[in-house]
């Protein structure tokens, strides 16, 4: 009986201990996760790379549908198939280059009436472009009888799909606008761009001065003296279509049109920057003030003094039109930005890379960063002195040399800015980093060297060379900051130490001191020489 009572008394105790945790435990919720794979991969139970289309559907040539699944990324990951196709394309292009090299030129003489080609690209140019392919496969315009080609790059697809959009779009009520360099309308001929579409010369000077005082200060691309000389020569030329901005007459005559095209591209880009500055695009006006007084923002460009009476919307639209003209002069009919590597073309690309645009149109800025750097390497801008292989430094003006150095630093600044925005870091000993020197500091065969100290005999060249070396030391610290590396106290102390060493290395004939009467300066070279002569003789 006692055993029965104990069993009965213990049984509720046990059952209570079993029921108690069941009451305290929270019920599990069933998670309805949205599938990530496409419908085809879910049916086949294959791995989906979430491409558009995915690799599995592409192999089987089936439609890739993401119904019921989360949307794939806007930028699909690079698949193995794309990499293989890219390598095959490069091999075909290499074979084409090899065939062009082996082919013999035609022997029949060309007639004088035959027009030269618009673009003359040699095998070296094609080979250089082959080594810097970074934006995908090049395709030509689609044939009307066949299906349109699928464009391989985002930039080309934008150029092909947005040809009928207005050049500027105002969004009410925020009064924001979207500035895009993509083709909106046809670019006039070079003859029309050299005459009809240009404003008056005083207006060009004002717009150019706005550019030189703003954009060109933090990103020096154009030397003001060089710019005024070339612009005066172009404006006063009786035949502008045969104007040659480069001073070297030994180049083939058909390249004159090529250099002129890129010079006009620079001119319209400079005017676009100047008009954007005058329009004050960062402070948009209210709706009544912003209404067009001449017509729609896509109306024809104004003439004469009407440029200053335009509304803000018209100024922005006209600046955008000029930017479009500049970019159109650098583009091929197929829509590819294929610039023959010259100083003028790179300078135009660098100016266009500074165009302010809406955040959603960042692609063309990144594209310009990479392309200008690659083209600058092709023409030797990052060398010292910055000249190409087919140039002679003795025939180049010092202003041109210094202008190229400033252009190279401007391109490097854009390149570093792109890395900083992308949270990347540039190595300190990057091959792109160059030493900036002042004009006249490049030692050539014609430079007379003093055998006593190894410095140039010309005191002005010595001073410029010393200043260039100091400038190089200071820029190394700036480069470290721009590349994302912190600057420590030891770095600054080392820089100051090296600056002191440079100052102490100045030849005695350039060192000055007060005279005995304290009224004039005299060099110390004579006294040091007099002290050293007896020691040398003994």
Short mmCIF file of C-alpha atoms in Angstrom, two decimals:
data_model
loop_
_atom_site.label_atom_id
_atom_site.label_comp_id
_atom_site.label_asym_id
_atom_site.label_seq_id
_atom_site.Cartn_x
_atom_site.Cartn_y
_atom_site.Cartn_z
CA UNK A 1 0.00 0.00 0.00
CA UNK A 2 2.83 2.29 0.83
CA UNK A 3 4.50 1.47 -2.43
CA UNK A 4 1.34 2.27 -4.34
CA UNK A 5 1.00 5.64 -2.64
CA UNK A 6 4.61 6.51 -3.39
CA UNK A 7 4.17 5.57 -7.01
CA UNK A 8 1.05 7.67 -7.27
CA UNK A 9 2.72 10.57 -5.53
CA UNK A 10 5.81 10.35 -7.73
CA UNK A 11 4.00 10.00 -11.00
CA UNK A 12 2.50 13.49 -11.01
CA UNK A 13 5.87 14.86 -10.02
CA UNK A 14 7.48 13.24 -13.05
CA UNK A 15 4.74 14.21 -15.42
CA UNK A 16 4.91 17.74 -14.13
CA UNK A 17 8.64 17.92 -14.85
CA UNK A 18 8.03 16.68 -18.39
CA UNK A 19 5.24 19.11 -19.11
CA UNK A 20 6.97 22.17 -17.63
CA UNK A 21 9.73 22.53 -20.27
CA UNK A 22 7.18 21.99 -23.00
CA UNK A 23 5.25 24.98 -21.75
CA UNK A 24 8.32 27.28 -21.48
CA UNK A 25 9.87 26.43 -24.92
CA UNK A 26 8.91 28.87 -27.73
CA UNK A 27 7.37 27.38 -30.83
CA UNK A 28 9.59 27.46 -33.89
CA UNK A 29 8.50 29.69 -36.74
CA UNK A 30 8.61 28.30 -40.22
CA UNK A 31 10.83 30.53 -42.40
CA UNK A 32 9.50 31.12 -45.88
CA UNK A 33 12.74 32.04 -47.60
CA UNK A 34 12.55 33.31 -51.12
CA UNK A 35 14.56 31.10 -53.48
CA UNK A 36 17.56 32.64 -55.19
CA UNK A 37 17.96 30.26 -58.14
CA UNK A 38 16.07 30.63 -61.39
CA UNK A 39 13.11 28.40 -62.16
CA UNK A 40 15.12 26.23 -64.56
CA UNK A 41 17.89 25.51 -62.05
CA UNK A 42 15.30 24.71 -59.37
CA UNK A 43 13.66 22.15 -61.63
CA UNK A 44 16.97 20.63 -62.76
CA UNK A 45 18.47 20.92 -59.25
CA UNK A 46 21.57 22.54 -60.70
CA UNK A 47 23.67 25.31 -59.24
CA UNK A 48 22.63 28.77 -60.45
CA UNK A 49 25.20 31.55 -60.76
CA UNK A 50 22.35 34.15 -60.84
CA UNK A 51 23.41 35.58 -64.16
CA UNK A 52 21.23 37.08 -66.87
CA UNK A 53 20.96 34.42 -68.18
CA UNK A 54 22.68 32.00 -65.82
CA UNK A 55 25.38 29.68 -67.13
CA UNK A 56 23.26 26.51 -66.94
CA UNK A 57 20.38 28.03 -68.90
CA UNK A 58 22.84 29.51 -71.38
CA UNK A 59 24.38 26.09 -72.03
CA UNK A 60 20.97 24.51 -72.60
CA UNK A 61 19.70 27.51 -74.61
CA UNK A 62 16.61 27.80 -72.44
CA UNK A 63 14.90 30.86 -71.07
CA UNK A 64 16.19 31.98 -67.69
CA UNK A 65 13.23 33.06 -65.56
CA UNK A 66 13.49 34.37 -62.00
CA UNK A 67 9.76 34.22 -61.28
CA UNK A 68 9.23 33.51 -57.60
CA UNK A 69 12.88 34.14 -56.79
CA UNK A 70 14.81 37.17 -55.67
CA UNK A 71 15.98 39.41 -58.45
CA UNK A 72 19.53 38.78 -59.70
CA UNK A 73 22.16 41.48 -59.24
CA UNK A 74 22.12 44.39 -61.67
CA UNK A 75 25.71 43.62 -62.69
CA UNK A 76 25.98 39.87 -63.37
CA UNK A 77 29.15 38.12 -62.22
CA UNK A 78 31.68 37.30 -64.86
CA UNK A 79 31.16 33.67 -65.79
CA UNK A 80 33.71 31.23 -67.09
CA UNK A 81 31.98 31.29 -70.46
CA UNK A 82 32.51 35.05 -70.78
CA UNK A 83 36.17 34.71 -69.90
CA UNK A 84 36.68 31.99 -72.50
CA UNK A 85 34.86 34.02 -75.15
CA UNK A 86 36.98 37.08 -74.28
CA UNK A 87 40.20 35.09 -74.69
CA UNK A 88 39.02 33.72 -78.03
CA UNK A 89 38.22 37.24 -79.21
CA UNK A 90 41.69 38.45 -78.26
CA UNK A 91 43.24 35.51 -80.13
CA UNK A 92 41.24 36.36 -83.25
CA UNK A 93 42.36 39.97 -83.01
CA UNK A 94 45.97 38.89 -82.64
CA UNK A 95 45.63 36.71 -85.72
CA UNK A 96 44.18 39.66 -87.60
CA UNK A 97 47.12 41.83 -86.59
CA UNK A 98 49.55 39.14 -87.71
CA UNK A 99 47.80 38.89 -91.07
CA UNK A 100 47.99 42.66 -91.50
CA UNK A 101 51.70 42.62 -90.77
CA UNK A 102 52.36 39.93 -93.37
CA UNK A 103 50.19 41.53 -96.05
CA UNK A 104 51.99 43.67 -98.64
CA UNK A 105 50.74 47.21 -99.33
CA UNK A 106 49.17 47.89 -102.74
CA UNK A 107 51.66 48.91 -105.42
CA UNK A 108 49.36 51.08 -107.52
CA UNK A 109 49.82 54.79 -106.87
CA UNK A 110 46.96 56.54 -105.17
CA UNK A 111 45.34 59.32 -107.14
CA UNK A 112 45.55 62.87 -105.89
CA UNK A 113 41.76 63.21 -105.92
CA UNK A 114 41.21 60.29 -103.54
CA UNK A 115 40.13 61.45 -100.10
CA UNK A 116 42.22 60.23 -97.18
CA UNK A 117 40.52 58.06 -94.54
CA UNK A 118 38.98 59.82 -91.58
CA UNK A 119 41.01 57.75 -89.11
CA UNK A 120 44.43 56.36 -89.89
CA UNK A 121 45.29 53.70 -87.32
CA UNK A 122 48.51 51.82 -87.78
CA UNK A 123 49.37 48.34 -86.57
CA UNK A 124 51.08 49.83 -83.55
CA UNK A 125 47.88 51.59 -82.59
CA UNK A 126 45.88 48.37 -82.90
CA UNK A 127 48.46 46.47 -80.91
CA UNK A 128 48.38 49.15 -78.20
CA UNK A 129 44.62 48.95 -78.06
CA UNK A 130 44.82 45.17 -77.83
CA UNK A 131 46.96 45.47 -74.71
CA UNK A 132 44.53 47.82 -72.97
CA UNK A 133 41.19 46.16 -73.72
CA UNK A 134 39.21 46.70 -70.55
CA UNK A 135 35.61 47.29 -71.55
CA UNK A 136 34.65 44.15 -73.46
CA UNK A 137 34.18 43.05 -77.01
CA UNK A 138 33.85 45.64 -79.77
CA UNK A 139 30.89 45.29 -82.11
CA UNK A 140 29.84 47.19 -85.20
CA UNK A 141 26.47 48.72 -85.93
CA UNK A 142 23.71 46.14 -86.55
CA UNK A 143 22.77 45.31 -90.14
CA UNK A 144 19.20 46.19 -91.08
CA UNK A 145 18.46 42.74 -92.58
CA UNK A 146 19.61 40.78 -89.54
CA UNK A 147 18.84 40.84 -85.85
CA UNK A 148 20.58 43.56 -83.83
CA UNK A 149 23.73 42.53 -82.06
CA UNK A 150 23.65 42.18 -78.30
CA UNK A 151 25.99 44.88 -77.06
CA UNK A 152 28.55 43.56 -74.63
CA UNK A 153 29.19 46.65 -72.54
CA UNK A 154 26.90 48.83 -70.50
CA UNK A 155 28.31 51.99 -72.06
CA UNK A 156 27.56 50.79 -75.60
CA UNK A 157 24.07 49.63 -74.69
CA UNK A 158 23.31 53.07 -73.23
CA UNK A 159 24.59 54.71 -76.40
CA UNK A 160 22.40 52.45 -78.52
CA UNK A 161 19.18 52.70 -76.50
CA UNK A 162 18.98 56.36 -75.46
CA UNK A 163 19.40 58.16 -78.76
CA UNK A 164 16.00 59.89 -78.67
CA UNK A 165 16.00 61.20 -75.11
CA UNK A 166 16.24 64.96 -74.50
CA UNK A 167 19.69 66.22 -73.55
CA UNK A 168 18.47 67.49 -70.18
CA UNK A 169 15.61 66.41 -67.92
CA UNK A 170 14.18 68.57 -65.16
CA UNK A 171 12.45 66.69 -62.35
CA UNK A 172 9.75 68.60 -60.49
CA UNK A 173 9.62 69.69 -57.73
CA UNK A 174 13.19 68.91 -56.67
CA UNK A 175 14.55 70.80 -59.68
CA UNK A 176 17.25 68.19 -60.27
CA UNK A 177 18.70 67.45 -63.64
CA UNK A 178 20.53 64.50 -65.14
CA UNK A 179 23.61 65.47 -67.11
CA UNK A 180 24.69 62.65 -69.39
CA UNK A 181 27.37 62.57 -72.07
CA UNK A 182 25.58 59.85 -74.02
CA UNK A 183 24.52 60.62 -77.58
CA UNK A 184 21.20 62.48 -77.66
CA UNK A 185 21.34 63.92 -81.15
CA UNK A 186 23.58 63.96 -84.18
CA UNK A 187 26.91 65.75 -83.98
CA UNK A 188 27.39 68.38 -86.72
CA UNK A 189 30.20 68.11 -89.21
CA UNK A 190 33.68 69.34 -88.39
CA UNK A 191 33.27 72.27 -90.78
CA UNK A 192 30.13 73.42 -88.97
CA UNK A 193 31.75 72.99 -85.56
CA UNK A 194 34.66 75.18 -86.65
CA UNK A 195 32.44 78.08 -87.67
CA UNK A 196 28.66 78.04 -87.28
CA UNK A 197 28.32 76.55 -83.79
CA UNK A 198 31.10 78.58 -82.18
CA UNK A 199 30.18 81.71 -80.19
CA UNK A 200 32.05 84.98 -80.64
CA UNK A 201 35.71 85.21 -79.64
CA UNK A 202 35.11 87.47 -76.57
CA UNK A 203 32.58 84.95 -75.28
CA UNK A 204 35.03 82.09 -75.80
CA UNK A 205 37.68 84.00 -73.86
CA UNK A 206 35.29 84.55 -70.95
CA UNK A 207 34.21 80.90 -70.91
CA UNK A 208 37.82 79.72 -71.13
CA UNK A 209 38.80 82.01 -68.26
CA UNK A 210 36.01 80.49 -66.13
CA UNK A 211 37.42 77.04 -66.87
CA UNK A 212 41.02 78.06 -66.14
CA UNK A 213 40.01 79.67 -62.83
CA UNK A 214 37.97 76.69 -61.59
CA UNK A 215 38.45 73.20 -63.00
CA UNK A 216 41.95 73.79 -64.33
CA UNK A 217 43.18 74.92 -60.90
CA UNK A 218 42.57 71.64 -59.06
CA UNK A 219 43.07 69.49 -62.15
CA UNK A 220 45.61 71.30 -64.39
CA UNK A 221 45.14 70.06 -67.93
CA UNK A 222 45.77 73.16 -70.06
CA UNK A 223 48.62 75.61 -69.85
CA UNK A 224 47.08 79.11 -70.18
CA UNK A 225 49.93 80.46 -72.32
CA UNK A 226 49.87 77.46 -74.62
CA UNK A 227 46.08 77.70 -74.86
CA UNK A 228 46.06 81.38 -75.86
CA UNK A 229 48.72 80.86 -78.54
CA UNK A 230 46.89 77.92 -80.13
CA UNK A 231 43.47 79.57 -79.91
CA UNK A 232 44.78 82.78 -81.53
CA UNK A 233 46.36 80.78 -84.33
CA UNK A 234 43.14 78.83 -84.92
CA UNK A 235 40.88 81.88 -84.80
CA UNK A 236 43.04 83.93 -87.17
CA UNK A 237 43.53 81.07 -89.62
CA UNK A 238 42.07 81.68 -93.07
CA UNK A 239 41.46 77.95 -93.59
CA UNK A 240 40.39 76.46 -90.27
CA UNK A 241 39.81 72.99 -91.70
CA UNK A 242 43.54 72.76 -92.49
CA UNK A 243 44.65 74.29 -89.20
CA UNK A 244 47.39 72.30 -87.48
CA UNK A 245 47.63 72.77 -83.68
CA UNK A 246 50.83 70.76 -83.40
CA UNK A 247 54.08 72.57 -84.34
CA UNK A 248 55.74 69.53 -85.93
CA UNK A 249 55.30 69.68 -89.74
CA UNK A 250 56.95 66.33 -90.43
CA UNK A 251 53.83 64.28 -89.75
CA UNK A 252 51.73 63.03 -92.70
CA UNK A 253 49.25 65.62 -94.01
CA UNK A 254 46.22 63.41 -93.41
CA UNK A 255 46.88 63.54 -89.65
CA UNK A 256 46.20 67.29 -89.68
CA UNK A 257 42.45 66.62 -89.72
CA UNK A 258 42.87 64.14 -86.86
CA UNK A 259 44.73 66.65 -84.66
CA UNK A 260 42.25 69.38 -85.58
CA UNK A 261 39.32 67.19 -84.54
CA UNK A 262 40.79 66.62 -81.11
CA UNK A 263 41.68 70.30 -80.73
CA UNK A 264 38.06 71.25 -81.48
CA UNK A 265 36.97 68.63 -78.93
CA UNK A 266 39.10 70.42 -76.32
CA UNK A 267 37.60 73.77 -77.33
CA UNK A 268 33.98 72.63 -76.89
CA UNK A 269 34.78 70.86 -73.61
CA UNK A 270 36.39 74.03 -72.23
CA UNK A 271 33.38 76.12 -73.30
CA UNK A 272 31.02 73.59 -71.71
CA UNK A 273 32.83 73.80 -68.38
CA UNK A 274 32.82 77.59 -68.50
CA UNK A 275 29.10 77.80 -69.25
CA UNK A 276 28.31 75.25 -66.51
CA UNK A 277 30.20 77.46 -64.06
CA UNK A 278 28.25 80.53 -65.15
CA UNK A 279 24.98 78.60 -64.88
CA UNK A 280 25.75 77.74 -61.22
CA UNK A 281 24.47 74.19 -61.57
CA UNK A 282 24.69 73.54 -57.82
CA UNK A 283 21.99 76.13 -57.05
CA UNK A 284 19.09 75.55 -59.40
CA UNK A 285 16.63 78.39 -59.81
CA UNK A 286 12.92 78.25 -59.13
CA UNK A 287 10.45 77.16 -61.78
CA UNK A 288 9.42 80.64 -63.08
CA UNK A 289 13.04 81.78 -63.28
CA UNK A 290 14.06 78.58 -64.98
CA UNK A 291 11.61 78.74 -67.86
CA UNK A 292 13.07 79.06 -71.33
CA UNK A 293 12.67 82.40 -73.03
CA UNK A 294 13.76 81.21 -76.48
CA UNK A 295 12.11 77.81 -76.69
CA UNK A 296 12.75 74.35 -75.38
CA UNK A 297 16.12 73.45 -73.81
CA UNK A 298 16.89 71.57 -77.01
CA UNK A 299 16.57 74.63 -79.20
CA UNK A 300 19.33 75.69 -81.54
CA UNK A 301 22.44 77.23 -79.96
CA UNK A 302 22.21 81.00 -79.49
CA UNK A 303 24.39 83.43 -81.36
CA UNK A 304 26.23 86.67 -80.57
CA UNK A 305 25.44 88.33 -77.25
CA UNK A 306 22.39 86.19 -76.52
CA UNK A 307 24.58 83.74 -74.61
CA UNK A 308 24.45 85.81 -71.42
CA UNK A 309 20.67 86.34 -71.58
CA UNK A 310 19.83 82.63 -71.47
CA UNK A 311 17.99 81.13 -68.53
CA UNK A 312 19.71 78.64 -66.29
CA UNK A 313 18.00 75.70 -67.99
CA UNK A 314 19.16 76.89 -71.40
CA UNK A 315 22.73 77.41 -70.20
CA UNK A 316 22.86 73.90 -68.77
CA UNK A 317 21.33 72.49 -71.94
CA UNK A 318 23.81 74.34 -74.16
CA UNK A 319 26.75 73.24 -71.99
CA UNK A 320 25.51 69.66 -72.25
CA UNK A 321 25.27 70.08 -76.02
CA UNK A 322 28.87 71.27 -76.18
CA UNK A 323 30.01 68.33 -74.06
CA UNK A 324 28.18 66.04 -76.48
CA UNK A 325 29.97 67.69 -79.43
CA UNK A 326 33.32 67.15 -77.71
CA UNK A 327 32.63 63.50 -76.99
CA UNK A 328 31.20 62.92 -80.46
CA UNK A 329 34.41 64.13 -82.07
CA UNK A 330 36.32 61.45 -80.16
CA UNK A 331 33.98 58.58 -81.03
CA UNK A 332 33.87 56.22 -83.96
CA UNK A 333 30.64 55.68 -85.95
CA UNK A 334 30.15 52.37 -84.12
CA UNK A 335 29.94 54.15 -80.79
CA UNK A 336 33.38 53.19 -79.48
CA UNK A 337 35.58 55.87 -77.93
CA UNK A 338 38.68 55.03 -79.92
CA UNK A 339 41.16 57.87 -79.69
CA UNK A 340 44.46 57.86 -81.50
CA UNK A 341 46.93 58.45 -78.68
CA UNK A 342 47.95 62.08 -79.04
CA UNK A 343 48.40 64.83 -76.48
CA UNK A 344 45.31 66.64 -77.76
CA UNK A 345 43.07 63.59 -77.55
CA UNK A 346 44.19 62.69 -74.04
CA UNK A 347 43.77 66.28 -72.93
CA UNK A 348 40.19 66.28 -74.26
CA UNK A 349 39.44 63.01 -72.45
CA UNK A 350 40.86 64.38 -69.20
CA UNK A 351 38.71 67.51 -69.47
CA UNK A 352 35.60 65.42 -70.12
CA UNK A 353 36.35 63.25 -67.10
CA UNK A 354 35.83 66.33 -64.91
CA UNK A 355 32.29 66.93 -66.13
CA UNK A 356 29.90 67.03 -63.19
CA UNK A 357 27.02 64.63 -63.60
CA UNK A 358 24.31 62.95 -61.62
CA UNK A 359 25.36 60.09 -59.31
CA UNK A 360 23.53 57.51 -61.40
CA UNK A 361 25.73 58.37 -64.38
CA UNK A 362 29.05 57.50 -62.75
CA UNK A 363 29.98 54.92 -65.38
CA UNK A 364 31.46 57.37 -67.86
CA UNK A 365 33.68 58.89 -65.15
CA UNK A 366 35.20 55.52 -64.28
CA UNK A 367 35.57 54.78 -67.97
CA UNK A 368 37.49 58.03 -68.54
CA UNK A 369 39.78 57.34 -65.57
CA UNK A 370 41.02 54.06 -67.01
CA UNK A 371 41.14 55.15 -70.65
CA UNK A 372 43.06 58.39 -70.06
CA UNK A 373 45.63 56.56 -67.94
CA UNK A 374 46.15 53.88 -70.57
CA UNK A 375 46.46 56.39 -73.40
CA UNK A 376 48.83 58.55 -71.36
CA UNK A 377 51.14 55.57 -70.93
CA UNK A 378 51.01 54.95 -74.69
CA UNK A 379 52.32 58.42 -75.56
CA UNK A 380 54.95 58.54 -72.83
CA UNK A 381 53.37 61.14 -70.54
CA UNK A 382 54.59 59.25 -67.47
CA UNK A 383 58.22 59.33 -68.58
CA UNK A 384 60.85 61.90 -67.77
CA UNK A 385 60.91 63.94 -69.90
CA UNK A 386 57.32 63.26 -71.00
CA UNK A 387 57.85 62.81 -74.74
CA UNK A 388 56.91 60.10 -77.20
CA UNK A 389 59.36 57.87 -79.01
CA UNK A 390 59.04 59.80 -82.28
CA UNK A 391 59.74 63.20 -80.71
CA UNK A 392 62.92 65.09 -79.97
CA UNK A 393 63.10 67.12 -76.78
CA UNK A 394 65.28 69.75 -78.42
CA UNK A 395 62.47 70.60 -80.86
CA UNK A 396 59.79 70.97 -78.16
CA UNK A 397 59.06 74.17 -76.32
CA UNK A 398 59.48 74.24 -72.54
CA UNK A 399 55.87 75.35 -72.18
CA UNK A 400 54.70 72.25 -74.03
CA UNK A 401 56.88 70.00 -71.85
CA UNK A 402 55.51 71.54 -68.66
CA UNK A 403 51.95 71.34 -70.00
CA UNK A 404 52.41 67.61 -70.54
CA UNK A 405 53.72 67.16 -67.01
CA UNK A 406 50.69 68.93 -65.60
CA UNK A 407 48.43 66.80 -67.78
CA UNK A 408 50.10 63.62 -66.52
CA UNK A 409 49.63 64.68 -62.90
CA UNK A 410 46.01 65.53 -63.61
CA UNK A 411 45.40 62.04 -65.00
CA UNK A 412 47.16 60.46 -62.03
CA UNK A 413 45.03 62.52 -59.65
CA UNK A 414 41.90 61.21 -61.35
CA UNK A 415 43.22 57.68 -61.17
CA UNK A 416 44.02 57.98 -57.47
CA UNK A 417 40.65 59.56 -56.79
CA UNK A 418 38.98 56.56 -58.38
CA UNK A 419 40.91 54.20 -56.14
CA UNK A 420 40.12 56.24 -53.02
CA UNK A 421 36.40 56.29 -53.85
CA UNK A 422 36.49 52.52 -54.28
CA UNK A 423 38.21 52.14 -50.87
CA UNK A 424 41.31 50.87 -52.59
CA UNK A 425 44.94 51.72 -52.04
CA UNK A 426 47.62 52.42 -54.53
CA UNK A 427 51.13 51.01 -53.87
CA UNK A 428 53.67 53.64 -52.97
CA UNK A 429 56.15 52.51 -55.61
CA UNK A 430 53.62 52.51 -58.41
CA UNK A 431 55.07 52.70 -61.90
CA UNK A 432 52.62 55.47 -62.75
CA UNK A 433 54.20 57.88 -60.29
CA UNK A 434 56.50 60.34 -62.02
CA UNK A 435 58.81 63.06 -60.76
CA UNK A 436 57.66 66.55 -61.63
CA UNK A 437 60.38 68.91 -62.79
CA UNK A 438 60.32 72.52 -63.84
CA UNK A 439 60.99 73.58 -67.45
CA UNK A 440 64.68 73.60 -68.21
CA UNK A 441 65.62 70.94 -65.65
CA UNK A 442 65.94 68.10 -68.16
CA UNK A 443 69.62 67.47 -68.81
CA UNK A 444 70.38 66.84 -72.49
CA UNK A 445 73.53 66.54 -74.56
CA UNK A 446 73.49 70.27 -75.21
CA UNK A 447 73.54 71.13 -71.49
CA UNK A 448 76.94 72.37 -70.37
CA UNK A 449 78.07 70.75 -67.11
CA UNK A 450 80.56 72.30 -64.71
CA UNK A 451 83.32 69.68 -64.19
CA UNK A 452 84.06 70.98 -60.68
CA UNK A 453 80.66 70.18 -59.11
CA UNK A 454 78.77 68.21 -61.78
CA UNK A 455 75.94 70.76 -61.93
CA UNK A 456 74.87 72.71 -65.05
CA UNK A 457 76.85 75.85 -65.72
CA UNK A 458 73.69 77.93 -66.13
CA UNK A 459 72.70 79.10 -62.61
CA UNK A 460 69.03 79.34 -63.60
CA UNK A 461 68.97 75.68 -64.65
CA UNK A 462 70.61 74.74 -61.32
CA UNK A 463 67.99 76.60 -59.34
CA UNK A 464 65.17 75.04 -61.33
CA UNK A 465 66.65 71.59 -60.89
CA UNK A 466 66.99 72.08 -57.14
CA UNK A 467 63.40 73.34 -56.89
CA UNK A 468 62.17 70.36 -58.91
CA UNK A 469 63.90 67.90 -56.57
CA UNK A 470 62.37 69.60 -53.53
CA UNK A 471 59.00 69.57 -55.23
CA UNK A 472 59.39 65.85 -55.87
CA UNK A 473 60.05 65.18 -52.17
CA UNK A 474 56.99 67.13 -51.11
CA UNK A 475 54.81 65.38 -53.68
CA UNK A 476 55.86 61.99 -52.34
CA UNK A 477 54.09 62.86 -49.10
CA UNK A 478 51.02 63.98 -51.05
CA UNK A 479 51.07 60.77 -53.07
CA UNK A 480 51.09 58.75 -49.86
CA UNK A 481 48.04 60.59 -48.57
CA UNK A 482 46.17 60.23 -51.86
CA UNK A 483 46.92 56.51 -52.04
CA UNK A 484 45.25 55.93 -48.66
CA UNK A 485 48.36 55.47 -46.51
CA UNK A 486 48.67 57.43 -43.23
CA UNK A 487 51.61 59.82 -42.89
CA UNK A 488 53.54 59.41 -39.65
CA UNK A 489 55.89 61.76 -37.83
CA UNK A 490 58.84 59.68 -39.02
CA UNK A 491 57.79 60.29 -42.64
CA UNK A 492 57.72 64.04 -42.12
CA UNK A 493 61.06 63.99 -40.28
CA UNK A 494 62.64 61.98 -43.10
CA UNK A 495 61.28 64.43 -45.67
CA UNK A 496 62.71 67.42 -43.77
CA UNK A 497 66.05 65.62 -43.47
CA UNK A 498 66.22 64.98 -47.22
CA UNK A 499 65.29 68.60 -47.91
CA UNK A 500 68.21 69.72 -45.74
CA UNK A 501 70.52 67.37 -47.65
CA UNK A 502 69.38 68.91 -50.94
CA UNK A 503 70.06 72.41 -49.67
CA UNK A 504 73.53 71.41 -48.50
CA UNK A 505 74.31 69.92 -51.93
CA UNK A 506 73.98 73.29 -53.65
CA UNK A 507 77.26 74.11 -55.46
CA UNK A 508 79.36 76.76 -53.68
CA UNK A 509 79.23 79.02 -56.74
CA UNK A 510 75.49 79.38 -56.14
CA UNK A 511 75.71 80.01 -52.39
CA UNK A 512 75.43 83.67 -51.40
CA UNK A 513 76.48 85.56 -48.29
CA UNK A 514 76.59 89.13 -47.08
CA UNK A 515 79.65 91.16 -47.92
CA UNK A 516 81.98 92.46 -45.23
CA UNK A 517 80.33 95.87 -45.21
CA UNK A 518 76.87 94.27 -45.05
CA UNK A 519 75.58 96.23 -48.03
CA UNK A 520 75.59 93.59 -50.79
CA UNK A 521 75.58 89.86 -51.57
CA UNK A 522 78.58 87.97 -52.85
CA UNK A 523 79.25 84.37 -53.81
CA UNK A 524 81.43 82.16 -51.64
CA UNK A 525 82.93 80.20 -54.51
CA UNK A 526 86.08 82.35 -54.72
CA UNK A 527 86.93 82.09 -51.04
CA UNK A 528 86.36 78.32 -50.97
CA UNK A 529 88.49 77.86 -54.08
CA UNK A 530 91.29 79.91 -52.55
CA UNK A 531 91.21 77.77 -49.43
CA UNK A 532 91.25 74.50 -51.37
CA UNK A 533 94.05 75.37 -53.80
CA UNK A 534 96.97 75.22 -51.29
CA UNK A 535 95.67 71.94 -49.89
CA UNK A 536 95.47 70.44 -53.36
CA UNK A 537 99.01 71.57 -54.19
CA UNK A 538 100.51 70.24 -51.00
#
